[in-house]
Coordinates of C-alpha atoms in Angstrom, one line a residue:
X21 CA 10.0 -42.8 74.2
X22 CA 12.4 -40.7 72.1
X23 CA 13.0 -37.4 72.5
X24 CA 10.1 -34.7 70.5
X25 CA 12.6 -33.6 68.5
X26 CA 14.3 -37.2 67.2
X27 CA 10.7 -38.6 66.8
X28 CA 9.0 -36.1 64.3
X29 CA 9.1 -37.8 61.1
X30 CA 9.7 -35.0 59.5
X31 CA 13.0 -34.4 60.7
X32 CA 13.6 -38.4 59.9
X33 CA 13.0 -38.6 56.8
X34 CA 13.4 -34.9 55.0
X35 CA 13.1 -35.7 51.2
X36 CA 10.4 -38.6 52.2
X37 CA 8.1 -35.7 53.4
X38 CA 8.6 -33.5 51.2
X39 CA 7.7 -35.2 48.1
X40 CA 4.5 -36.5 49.9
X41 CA 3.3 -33.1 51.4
X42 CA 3.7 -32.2 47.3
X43 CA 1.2 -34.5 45.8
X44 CA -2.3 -34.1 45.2
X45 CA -5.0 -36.4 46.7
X46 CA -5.5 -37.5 43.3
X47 CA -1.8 -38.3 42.6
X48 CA -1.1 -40.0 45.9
X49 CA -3.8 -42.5 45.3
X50 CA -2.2 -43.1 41.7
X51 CA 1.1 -43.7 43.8
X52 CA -0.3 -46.5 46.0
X53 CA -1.8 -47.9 43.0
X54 CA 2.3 -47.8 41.5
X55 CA 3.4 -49.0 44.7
X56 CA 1.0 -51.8 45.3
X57 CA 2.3 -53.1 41.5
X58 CA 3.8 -56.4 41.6
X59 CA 5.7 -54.7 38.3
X60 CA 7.2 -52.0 40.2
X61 CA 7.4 -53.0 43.8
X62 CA 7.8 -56.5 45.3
X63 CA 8.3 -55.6 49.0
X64 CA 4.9 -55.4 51.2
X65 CA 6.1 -53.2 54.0
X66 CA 7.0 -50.4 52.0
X67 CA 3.2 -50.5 50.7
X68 CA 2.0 -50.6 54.5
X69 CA 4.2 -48.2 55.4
X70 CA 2.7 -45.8 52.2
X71 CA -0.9 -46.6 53.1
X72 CA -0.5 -46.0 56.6
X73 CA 1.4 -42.8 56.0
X74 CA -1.7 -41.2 53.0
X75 CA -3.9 -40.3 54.9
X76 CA -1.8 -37.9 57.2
X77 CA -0.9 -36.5 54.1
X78 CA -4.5 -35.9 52.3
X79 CA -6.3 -34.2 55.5
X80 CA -3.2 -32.2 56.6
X81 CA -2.1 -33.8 59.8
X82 CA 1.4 -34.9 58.8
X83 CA 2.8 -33.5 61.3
X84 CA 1.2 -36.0 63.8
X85 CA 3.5 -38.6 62.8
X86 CA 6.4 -39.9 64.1
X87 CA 9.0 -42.7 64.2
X88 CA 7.6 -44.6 67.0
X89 CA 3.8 -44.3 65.9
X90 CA 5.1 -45.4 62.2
X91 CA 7.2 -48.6 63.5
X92 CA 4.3 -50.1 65.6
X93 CA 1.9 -50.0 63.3
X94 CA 4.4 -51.7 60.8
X95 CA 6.0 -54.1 63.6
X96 CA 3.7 -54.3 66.4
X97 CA 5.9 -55.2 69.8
X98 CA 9.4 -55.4 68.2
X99 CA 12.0 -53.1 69.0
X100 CA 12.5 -50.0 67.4
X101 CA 15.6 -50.3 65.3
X102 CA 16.6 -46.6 63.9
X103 CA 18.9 -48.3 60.6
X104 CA 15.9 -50.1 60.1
X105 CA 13.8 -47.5 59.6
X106 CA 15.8 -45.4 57.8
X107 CA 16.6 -47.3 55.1
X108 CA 13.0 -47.9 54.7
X109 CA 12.1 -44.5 54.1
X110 CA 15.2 -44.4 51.8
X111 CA 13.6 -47.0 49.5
X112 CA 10.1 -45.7 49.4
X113 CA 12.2 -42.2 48.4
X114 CA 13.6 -44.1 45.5
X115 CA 10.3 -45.8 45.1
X116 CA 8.3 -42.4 44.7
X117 CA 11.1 -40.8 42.8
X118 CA 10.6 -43.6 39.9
X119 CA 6.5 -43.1 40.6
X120 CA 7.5 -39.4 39.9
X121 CA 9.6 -40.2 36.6
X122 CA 6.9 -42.5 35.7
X123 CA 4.1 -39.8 35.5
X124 CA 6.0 -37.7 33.4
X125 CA 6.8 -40.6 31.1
X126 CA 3.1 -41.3 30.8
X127 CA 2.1 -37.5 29.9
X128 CA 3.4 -37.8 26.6
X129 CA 1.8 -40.8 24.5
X130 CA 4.4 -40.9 21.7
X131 CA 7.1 -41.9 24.2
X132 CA 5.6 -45.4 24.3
X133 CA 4.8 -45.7 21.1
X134 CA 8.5 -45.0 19.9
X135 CA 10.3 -47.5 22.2
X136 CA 7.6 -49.7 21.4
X137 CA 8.6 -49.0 17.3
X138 CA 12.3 -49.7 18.3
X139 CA 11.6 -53.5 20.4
X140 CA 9.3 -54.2 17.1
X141 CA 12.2 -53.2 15.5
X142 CA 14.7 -55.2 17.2
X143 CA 12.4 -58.3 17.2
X144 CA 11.7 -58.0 13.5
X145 CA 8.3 -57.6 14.1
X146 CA 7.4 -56.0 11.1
X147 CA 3.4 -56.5 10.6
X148 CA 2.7 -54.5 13.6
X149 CA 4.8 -51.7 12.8
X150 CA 3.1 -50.5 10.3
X151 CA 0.1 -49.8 12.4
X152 CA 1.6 -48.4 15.3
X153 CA 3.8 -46.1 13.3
X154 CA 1.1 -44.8 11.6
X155 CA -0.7 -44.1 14.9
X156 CA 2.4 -42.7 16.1
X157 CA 2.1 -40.1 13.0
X158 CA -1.4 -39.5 13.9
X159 CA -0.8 -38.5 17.5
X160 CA 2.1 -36.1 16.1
X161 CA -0.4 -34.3 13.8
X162 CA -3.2 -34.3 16.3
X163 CA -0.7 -32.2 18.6
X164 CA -1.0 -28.0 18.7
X165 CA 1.9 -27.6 20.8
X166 CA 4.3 -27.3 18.6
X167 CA 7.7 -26.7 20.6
X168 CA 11.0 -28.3 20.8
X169 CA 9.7 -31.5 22.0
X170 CA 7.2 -31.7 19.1
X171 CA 9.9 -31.9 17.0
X172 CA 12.1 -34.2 18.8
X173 CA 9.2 -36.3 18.7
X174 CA 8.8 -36.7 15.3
X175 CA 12.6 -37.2 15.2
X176 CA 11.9 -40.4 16.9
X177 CA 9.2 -41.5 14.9
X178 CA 11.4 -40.9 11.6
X179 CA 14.3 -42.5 13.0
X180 CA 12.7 -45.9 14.0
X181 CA 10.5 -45.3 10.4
X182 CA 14.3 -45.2 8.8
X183 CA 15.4 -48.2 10.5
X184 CA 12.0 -50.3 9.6
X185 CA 12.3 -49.6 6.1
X186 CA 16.4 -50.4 5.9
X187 CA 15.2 -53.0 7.3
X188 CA 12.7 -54.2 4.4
X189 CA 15.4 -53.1 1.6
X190 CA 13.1 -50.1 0.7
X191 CA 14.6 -47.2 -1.3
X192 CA 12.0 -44.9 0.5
X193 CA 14.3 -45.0 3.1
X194 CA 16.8 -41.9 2.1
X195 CA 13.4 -39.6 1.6
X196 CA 12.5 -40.5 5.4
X197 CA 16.0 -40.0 6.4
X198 CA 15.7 -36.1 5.0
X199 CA 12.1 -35.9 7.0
X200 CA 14.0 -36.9 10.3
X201 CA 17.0 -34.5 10.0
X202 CA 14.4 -32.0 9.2
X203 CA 13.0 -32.9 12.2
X204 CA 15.8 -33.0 14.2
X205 CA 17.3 -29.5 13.2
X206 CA 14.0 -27.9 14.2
X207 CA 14.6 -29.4 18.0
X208 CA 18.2 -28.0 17.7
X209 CA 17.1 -25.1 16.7
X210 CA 14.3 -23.7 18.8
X211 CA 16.6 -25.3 22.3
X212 CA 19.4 -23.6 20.9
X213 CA 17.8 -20.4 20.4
X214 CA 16.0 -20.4 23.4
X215 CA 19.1 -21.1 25.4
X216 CA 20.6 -18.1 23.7
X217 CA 18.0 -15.9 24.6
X218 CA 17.8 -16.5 28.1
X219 CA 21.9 -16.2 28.3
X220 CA 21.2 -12.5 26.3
X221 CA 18.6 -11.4 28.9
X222 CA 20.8 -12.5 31.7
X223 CA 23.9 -10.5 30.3
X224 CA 21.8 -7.3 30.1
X225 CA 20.5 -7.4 33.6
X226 CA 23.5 -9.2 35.2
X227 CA 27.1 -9.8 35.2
X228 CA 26.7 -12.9 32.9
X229 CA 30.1 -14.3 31.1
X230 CA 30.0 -16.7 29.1
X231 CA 30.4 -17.0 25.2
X232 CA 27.6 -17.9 22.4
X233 CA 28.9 -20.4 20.4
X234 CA 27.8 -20.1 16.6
X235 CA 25.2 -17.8 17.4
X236 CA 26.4 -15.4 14.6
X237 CA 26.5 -18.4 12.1
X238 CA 23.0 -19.7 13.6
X239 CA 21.9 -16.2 13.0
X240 CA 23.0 -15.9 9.1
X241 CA 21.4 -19.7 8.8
X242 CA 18.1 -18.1 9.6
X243 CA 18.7 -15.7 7.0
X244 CA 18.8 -17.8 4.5
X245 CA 16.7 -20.6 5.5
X246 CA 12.8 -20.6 5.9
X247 CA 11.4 -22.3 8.9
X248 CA 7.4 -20.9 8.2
X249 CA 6.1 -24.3 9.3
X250 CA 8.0 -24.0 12.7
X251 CA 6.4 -20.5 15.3
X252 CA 9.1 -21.2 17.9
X253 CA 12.1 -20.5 15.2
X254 CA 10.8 -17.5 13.9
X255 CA 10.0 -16.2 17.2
X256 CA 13.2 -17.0 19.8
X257 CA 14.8 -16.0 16.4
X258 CA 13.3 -12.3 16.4
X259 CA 13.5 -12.4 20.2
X260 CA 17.6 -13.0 19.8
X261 CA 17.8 -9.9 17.0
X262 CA 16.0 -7.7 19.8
X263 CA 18.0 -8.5 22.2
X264 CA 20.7 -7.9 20.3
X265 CA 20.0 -4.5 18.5
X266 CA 17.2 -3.0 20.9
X267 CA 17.6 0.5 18.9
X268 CA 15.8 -1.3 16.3
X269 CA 12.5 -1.1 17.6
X270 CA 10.6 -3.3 14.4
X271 CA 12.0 -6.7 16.0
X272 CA 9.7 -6.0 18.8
X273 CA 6.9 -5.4 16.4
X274 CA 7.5 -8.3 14.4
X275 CA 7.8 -10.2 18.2
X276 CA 4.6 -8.8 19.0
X277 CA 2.7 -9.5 15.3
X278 CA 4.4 -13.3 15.7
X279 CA 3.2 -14.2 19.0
X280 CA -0.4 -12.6 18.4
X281 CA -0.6 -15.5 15.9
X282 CA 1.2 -18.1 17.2
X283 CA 1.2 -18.5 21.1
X284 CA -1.5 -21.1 20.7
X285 CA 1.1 -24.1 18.9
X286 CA 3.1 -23.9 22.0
X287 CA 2.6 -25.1 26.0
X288 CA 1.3 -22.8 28.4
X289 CA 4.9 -21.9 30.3
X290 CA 6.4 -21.5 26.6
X291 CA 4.0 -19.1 25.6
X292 CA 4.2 -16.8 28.7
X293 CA 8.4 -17.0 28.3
X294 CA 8.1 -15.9 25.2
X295 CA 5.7 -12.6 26.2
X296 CA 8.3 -12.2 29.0
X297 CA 10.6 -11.3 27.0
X298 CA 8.3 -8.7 24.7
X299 CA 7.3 -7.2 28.3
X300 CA 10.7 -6.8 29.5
X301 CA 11.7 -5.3 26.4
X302 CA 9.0 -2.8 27.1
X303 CA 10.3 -1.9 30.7
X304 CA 13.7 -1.0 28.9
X305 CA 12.2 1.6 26.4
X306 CA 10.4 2.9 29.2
X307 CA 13.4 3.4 31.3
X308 CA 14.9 5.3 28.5
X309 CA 11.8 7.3 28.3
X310 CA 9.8 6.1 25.9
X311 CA 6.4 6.1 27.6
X312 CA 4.5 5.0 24.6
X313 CA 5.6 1.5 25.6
X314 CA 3.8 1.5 28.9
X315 CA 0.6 1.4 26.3
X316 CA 2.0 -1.5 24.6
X317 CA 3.0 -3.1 27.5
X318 CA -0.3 -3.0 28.6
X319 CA -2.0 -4.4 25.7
X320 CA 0.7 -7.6 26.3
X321 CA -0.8 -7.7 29.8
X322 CA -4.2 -7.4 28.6
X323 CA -3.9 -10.4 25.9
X324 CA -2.1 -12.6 28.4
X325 CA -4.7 -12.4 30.9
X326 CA -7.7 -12.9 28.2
X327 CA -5.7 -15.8 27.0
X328 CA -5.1 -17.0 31.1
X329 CA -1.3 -16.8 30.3
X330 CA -0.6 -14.6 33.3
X331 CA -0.9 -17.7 36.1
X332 CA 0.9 -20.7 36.7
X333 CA -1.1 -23.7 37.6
X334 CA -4.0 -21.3 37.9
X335 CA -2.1 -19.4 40.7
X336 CA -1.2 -15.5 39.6
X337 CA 1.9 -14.1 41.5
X338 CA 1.2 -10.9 43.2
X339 CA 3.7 -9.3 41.6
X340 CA 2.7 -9.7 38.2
X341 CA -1.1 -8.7 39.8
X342 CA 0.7 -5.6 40.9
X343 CA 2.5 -4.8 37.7
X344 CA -0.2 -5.2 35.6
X345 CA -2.5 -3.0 37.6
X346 CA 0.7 -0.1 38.0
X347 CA 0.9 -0.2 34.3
X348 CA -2.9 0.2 33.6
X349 CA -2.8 2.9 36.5
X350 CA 0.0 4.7 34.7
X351 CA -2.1 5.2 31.2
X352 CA -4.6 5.8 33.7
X353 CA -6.8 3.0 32.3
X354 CA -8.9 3.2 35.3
X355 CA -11.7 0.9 34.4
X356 CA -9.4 -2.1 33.1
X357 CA -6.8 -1.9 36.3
X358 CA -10.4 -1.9 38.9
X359 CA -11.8 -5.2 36.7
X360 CA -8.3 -6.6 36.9
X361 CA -7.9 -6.0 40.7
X362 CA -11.5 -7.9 41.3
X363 CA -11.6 -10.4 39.1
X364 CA -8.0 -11.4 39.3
X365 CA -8.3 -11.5 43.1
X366 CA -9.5 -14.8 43.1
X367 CA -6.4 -16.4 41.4
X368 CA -4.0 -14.9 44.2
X369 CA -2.3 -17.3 46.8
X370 CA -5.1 -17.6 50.1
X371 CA -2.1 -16.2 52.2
X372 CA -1.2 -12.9 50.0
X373 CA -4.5 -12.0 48.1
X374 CA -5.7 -9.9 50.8
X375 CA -2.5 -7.8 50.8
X376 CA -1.8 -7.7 47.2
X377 CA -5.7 -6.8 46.7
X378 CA -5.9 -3.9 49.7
X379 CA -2.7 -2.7 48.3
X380 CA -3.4 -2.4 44.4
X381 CA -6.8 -1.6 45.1
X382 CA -5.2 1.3 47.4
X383 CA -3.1 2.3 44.2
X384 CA -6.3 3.0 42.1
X385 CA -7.5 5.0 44.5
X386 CA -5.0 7.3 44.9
X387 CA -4.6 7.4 40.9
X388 CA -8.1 8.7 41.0
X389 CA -7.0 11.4 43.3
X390 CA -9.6 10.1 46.7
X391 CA -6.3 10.2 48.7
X392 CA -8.0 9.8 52.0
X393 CA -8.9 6.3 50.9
X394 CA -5.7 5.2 49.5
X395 CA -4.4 6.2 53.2
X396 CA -7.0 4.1 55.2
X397 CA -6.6 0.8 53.1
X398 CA -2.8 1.1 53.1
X399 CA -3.1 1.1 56.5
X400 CA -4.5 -2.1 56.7
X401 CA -1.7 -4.0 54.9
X402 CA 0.3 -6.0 56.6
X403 CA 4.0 -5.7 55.6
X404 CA 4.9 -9.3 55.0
X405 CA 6.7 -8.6 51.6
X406 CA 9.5 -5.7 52.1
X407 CA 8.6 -4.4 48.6
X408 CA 5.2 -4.1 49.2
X409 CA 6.1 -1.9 52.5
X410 CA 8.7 0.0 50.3
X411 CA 5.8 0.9 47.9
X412 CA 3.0 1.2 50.6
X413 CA 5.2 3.9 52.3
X414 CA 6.3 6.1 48.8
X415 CA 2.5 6.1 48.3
X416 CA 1.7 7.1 51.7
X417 CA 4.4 10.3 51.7
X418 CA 2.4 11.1 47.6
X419 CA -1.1 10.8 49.6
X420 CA 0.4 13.4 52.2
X421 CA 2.4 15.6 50.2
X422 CA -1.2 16.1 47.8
X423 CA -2.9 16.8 51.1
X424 CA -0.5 19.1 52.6
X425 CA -0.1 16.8 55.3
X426 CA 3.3 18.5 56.0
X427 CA 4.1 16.9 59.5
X428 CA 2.5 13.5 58.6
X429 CA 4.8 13.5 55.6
X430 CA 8.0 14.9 57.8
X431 CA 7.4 11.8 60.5
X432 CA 6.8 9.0 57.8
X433 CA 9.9 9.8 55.9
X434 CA 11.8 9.6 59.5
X435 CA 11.1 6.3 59.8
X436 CA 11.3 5.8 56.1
X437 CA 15.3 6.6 55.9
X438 CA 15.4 4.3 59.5
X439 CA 14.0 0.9 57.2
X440 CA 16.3 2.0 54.7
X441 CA 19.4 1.8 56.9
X442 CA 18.1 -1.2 58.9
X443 CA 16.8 -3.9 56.9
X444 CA 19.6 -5.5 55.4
X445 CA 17.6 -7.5 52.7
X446 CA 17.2 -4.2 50.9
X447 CA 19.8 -4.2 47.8
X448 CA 22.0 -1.2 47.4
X449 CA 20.0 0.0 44.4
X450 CA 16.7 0.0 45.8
X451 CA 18.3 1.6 49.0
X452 CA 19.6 4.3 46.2
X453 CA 16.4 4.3 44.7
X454 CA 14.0 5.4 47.8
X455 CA 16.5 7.2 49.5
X456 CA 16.3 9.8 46.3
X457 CA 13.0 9.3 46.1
X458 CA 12.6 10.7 49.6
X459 CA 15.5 13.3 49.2
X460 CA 13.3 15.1 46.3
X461 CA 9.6 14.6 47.8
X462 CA 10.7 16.6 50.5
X463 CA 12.5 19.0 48.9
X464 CA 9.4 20.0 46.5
X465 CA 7.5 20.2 49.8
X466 CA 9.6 22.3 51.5
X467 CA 10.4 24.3 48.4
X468 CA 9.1 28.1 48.3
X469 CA 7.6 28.3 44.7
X470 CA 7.8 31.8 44.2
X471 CA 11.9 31.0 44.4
X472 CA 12.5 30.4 40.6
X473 CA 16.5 29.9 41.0
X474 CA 15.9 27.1 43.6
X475 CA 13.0 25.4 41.7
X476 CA 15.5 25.6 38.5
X477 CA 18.5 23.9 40.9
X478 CA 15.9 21.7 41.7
X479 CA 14.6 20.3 38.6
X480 CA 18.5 20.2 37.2
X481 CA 19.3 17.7 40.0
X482 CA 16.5 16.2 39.4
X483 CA 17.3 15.5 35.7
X484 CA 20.7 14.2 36.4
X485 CA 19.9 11.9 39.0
X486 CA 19.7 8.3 37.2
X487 CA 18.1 6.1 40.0
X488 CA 15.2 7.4 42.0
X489 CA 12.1 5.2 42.4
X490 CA 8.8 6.8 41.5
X491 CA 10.3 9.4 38.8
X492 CA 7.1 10.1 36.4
X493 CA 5.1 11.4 39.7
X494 CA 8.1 14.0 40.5
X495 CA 8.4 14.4 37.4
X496 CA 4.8 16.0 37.2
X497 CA 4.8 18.0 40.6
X498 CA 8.1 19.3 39.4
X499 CA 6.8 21.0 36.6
X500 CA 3.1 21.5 38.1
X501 CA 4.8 24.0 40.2
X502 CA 6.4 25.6 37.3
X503 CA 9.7 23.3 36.8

């Protein structure tokens, strides 16, 4: 037998598990179908080796097989031969990778119909054409997502239209070519801008080179040009002029007004880029101090999650559980950020909901000033994320400092400034951040109130000290005690 650790087939065949472990029940049946497709596959052992291998995969026991298992159900008595092996799992990679390819080709109907325009085409075949151009046009206008691809497709569809007629000597033919440059510059246009807009978000959060080819002369084209009939231009188009002049606050209005409109002509992941970008806009007013954008970010939040934007594959990341509830907590929208926390919980991961929900729901709670409870569930929270820990423990030193829980407070932020100097995965900021964080929380506790000059030093620091997480709550016990 070979040894444990040579057997799993796991460690055997790496990319071979890994794609199987990823597919559905529902789309490893379709890929046995594939497989078991004289048109795609001609060689029976790799489909014994898939339909042996499925089942492992749909009730969660992969991990039960191994090389030796595999080969004598395929080969009975014969010998094990390791190259043998191998390259069969190689294959049924390559086979599962065009199964893969294949599925994506088939999502999009207008991808058969235009290569099947262009072999009509090529065969002369013009009597069908007609009818399966037209249906090509029909699924085009039946479609509401109307992004980049969209218009690619109906590139395609002019195109081969173009070539059909030059084909029959028709004059129609220049009017079509107009229609499918129209279409193309619409594709270039929303990809390009997009691009550009992710490159201009990286460059103000990161040390992004890189230059933007004819963005200025992309930008004066828009000017001039109207593209009404295409959402995606006018948006990624106001997006880029936010970006680039965020003093001028009516390009996030105009965002805002455009994607209230529009977000339902465009795929699901498109849509919640393009609110990304509106958000994060918000978080930089609100850095410079604008705190009416914490309302508007907020209202963002609030129509993504009534229009099911906020998840992914109907799974919502804690942390965007987490910063919605902060920013509702923040306006102190109590009622909205307790709904959220419940009926969002539900759409968590199984292995973080209960930590993200103990954790936000410990948030409220101390919002509403019941301190005692915000202590007990944060408590309970197991510290798998390090920023959840980092954010459990500058809640735990607020809860103490508004009880007066002077030596509870003193201990925790002992062991506070320990994680910061000991956990490496903290970055440098964030280490800045808390470590001020805990510099001024207990100062103002320590602080005699009736000493104006020190409470005056104190709030002057404060003021010209850039980085230092939790600011707005210092802020207010600053000047609650007179600062």
């Amino acid at each position: 037998m070979l040894p444990l650790y040579e057997n799993n087939f796991y460690m055997l065949g790496t990319r071979l598990f890994i794609y199987l472990e990823s597919l559905k029940p529902t789309e490893l049946n379709r890929l046995v179908k594939f497989t078991a497709s004289p048109v795609f596959n001609t060689d029976d052992t790799l489909i014994r080796l898939l339909i042996f291998v499925v089942p492992f995969f749909k009730n969660g026991t992969a991990g039960q097989l191994t090389k030796e298992n595999i080969w004598k159900h395929l080969n009975g008595r014969k010998h094990y031969n390791d190259l043998e092996f191998r390259r069969l799992c190689s294959d049924l990679v390559l086979k599962i990778e065009s199964f893969l390819a294949f599925e994506q080709y088939k999502r999009n109907p207008l991808n058969e119909m235009n290569y099947l325009m262009r072999a009509l085409n090529e065969k002369k075949l013009h009597e069908p054409f007609a009818g399966v151009n037209k249906y090509s046009r029909k699924l085009l206008q039946d479609n509401k997502i109307h992004d980049a691809d969209y218009y690619f497709d109906g590139f395609r569809v002019e195109t081969e239209f173009a070539a059909y007629l030059e084909s029959q000597n028709e004059r129609s033919a220049e009017k079509n070519l107009f229609e499918a440059m129209h279409a193309l510059d619409s594709f270039y246009l929303i990809t390009k801008l997009r691009t550009c807009a992710a490159i201009l978000h990286y460059k103000s959060v990161t040390k992004f080179e890189g230059e933007l080819a004819i963005l200025p002369e992309l930008l004066q084209h828009l000017e001039k040009h109207d593209y009404a009939t295409s959402p995606a231009i006018g948006i990624y188009h106001r997006i880029i002029l936010m970006l680039l002049n965020p003093e001028d606050e009516t390009h996030f209005e105009h965002l805002n007004s455009l994607l209230a409109k529009s977000y339902t002509h465009f795929a699901k992941n498109m849509s919640r880029d393009m609110y990304a970008f509106a958000l994060n806009y918000c978080v930089r007013m609100i850095n410079r101090g604008k705190s009416e954008y914490l309302n508007k970010a907020l209202n963002i939040y609030k129509d993504m999650a009534a229009t099911d934007l906020l998840t992914s594959n109907g799974i919502l990341s804690q942390f965007d559980y987490k910063n919605v509830v902060t920013t509702a907590l923040r306006v102190k929208d109590f009622l909205f950020a307790e709904k959220f926390i419940y009926d969002h919980k539900p759409k968590l991961k199984d292995e973080e909901r209960d930590n993200a929900f103990t954790f936000n729901l410990a948030r409220l709670h101390f919002y509403r000033k019941d301190y005692k409870q915000s202590m007990r569930l944060l408590q309970t929270v197991e510290y798998s994320d390090m920023f959840y820990q980092l954010d459990a423990k500058t809640t735990l030193i607020k809860c103490y400092y508004e009880l007066g829980e002077y030596a509870l407070l003193m201990s925790l932020k002992d062991s506070f400034v320990k994680l910061l100097r000991r956990k490496k995965t903290i970055s440098e900021q964030h280490r800045v951040n808390y470590s001020n964080f805990i510099r001024f929380s207990t100062k103002l506790f320590r602080l005699d109130t009736r000493d104006k000059k020190k409470l005056a030093d104190l709030k002057k620091q404060f003021e010209i000290t850039a980085h230092v997480a939790d600011k707005t709550w210092l802020g207010e016990k600053i000047a609650e005690l007179g600062g």
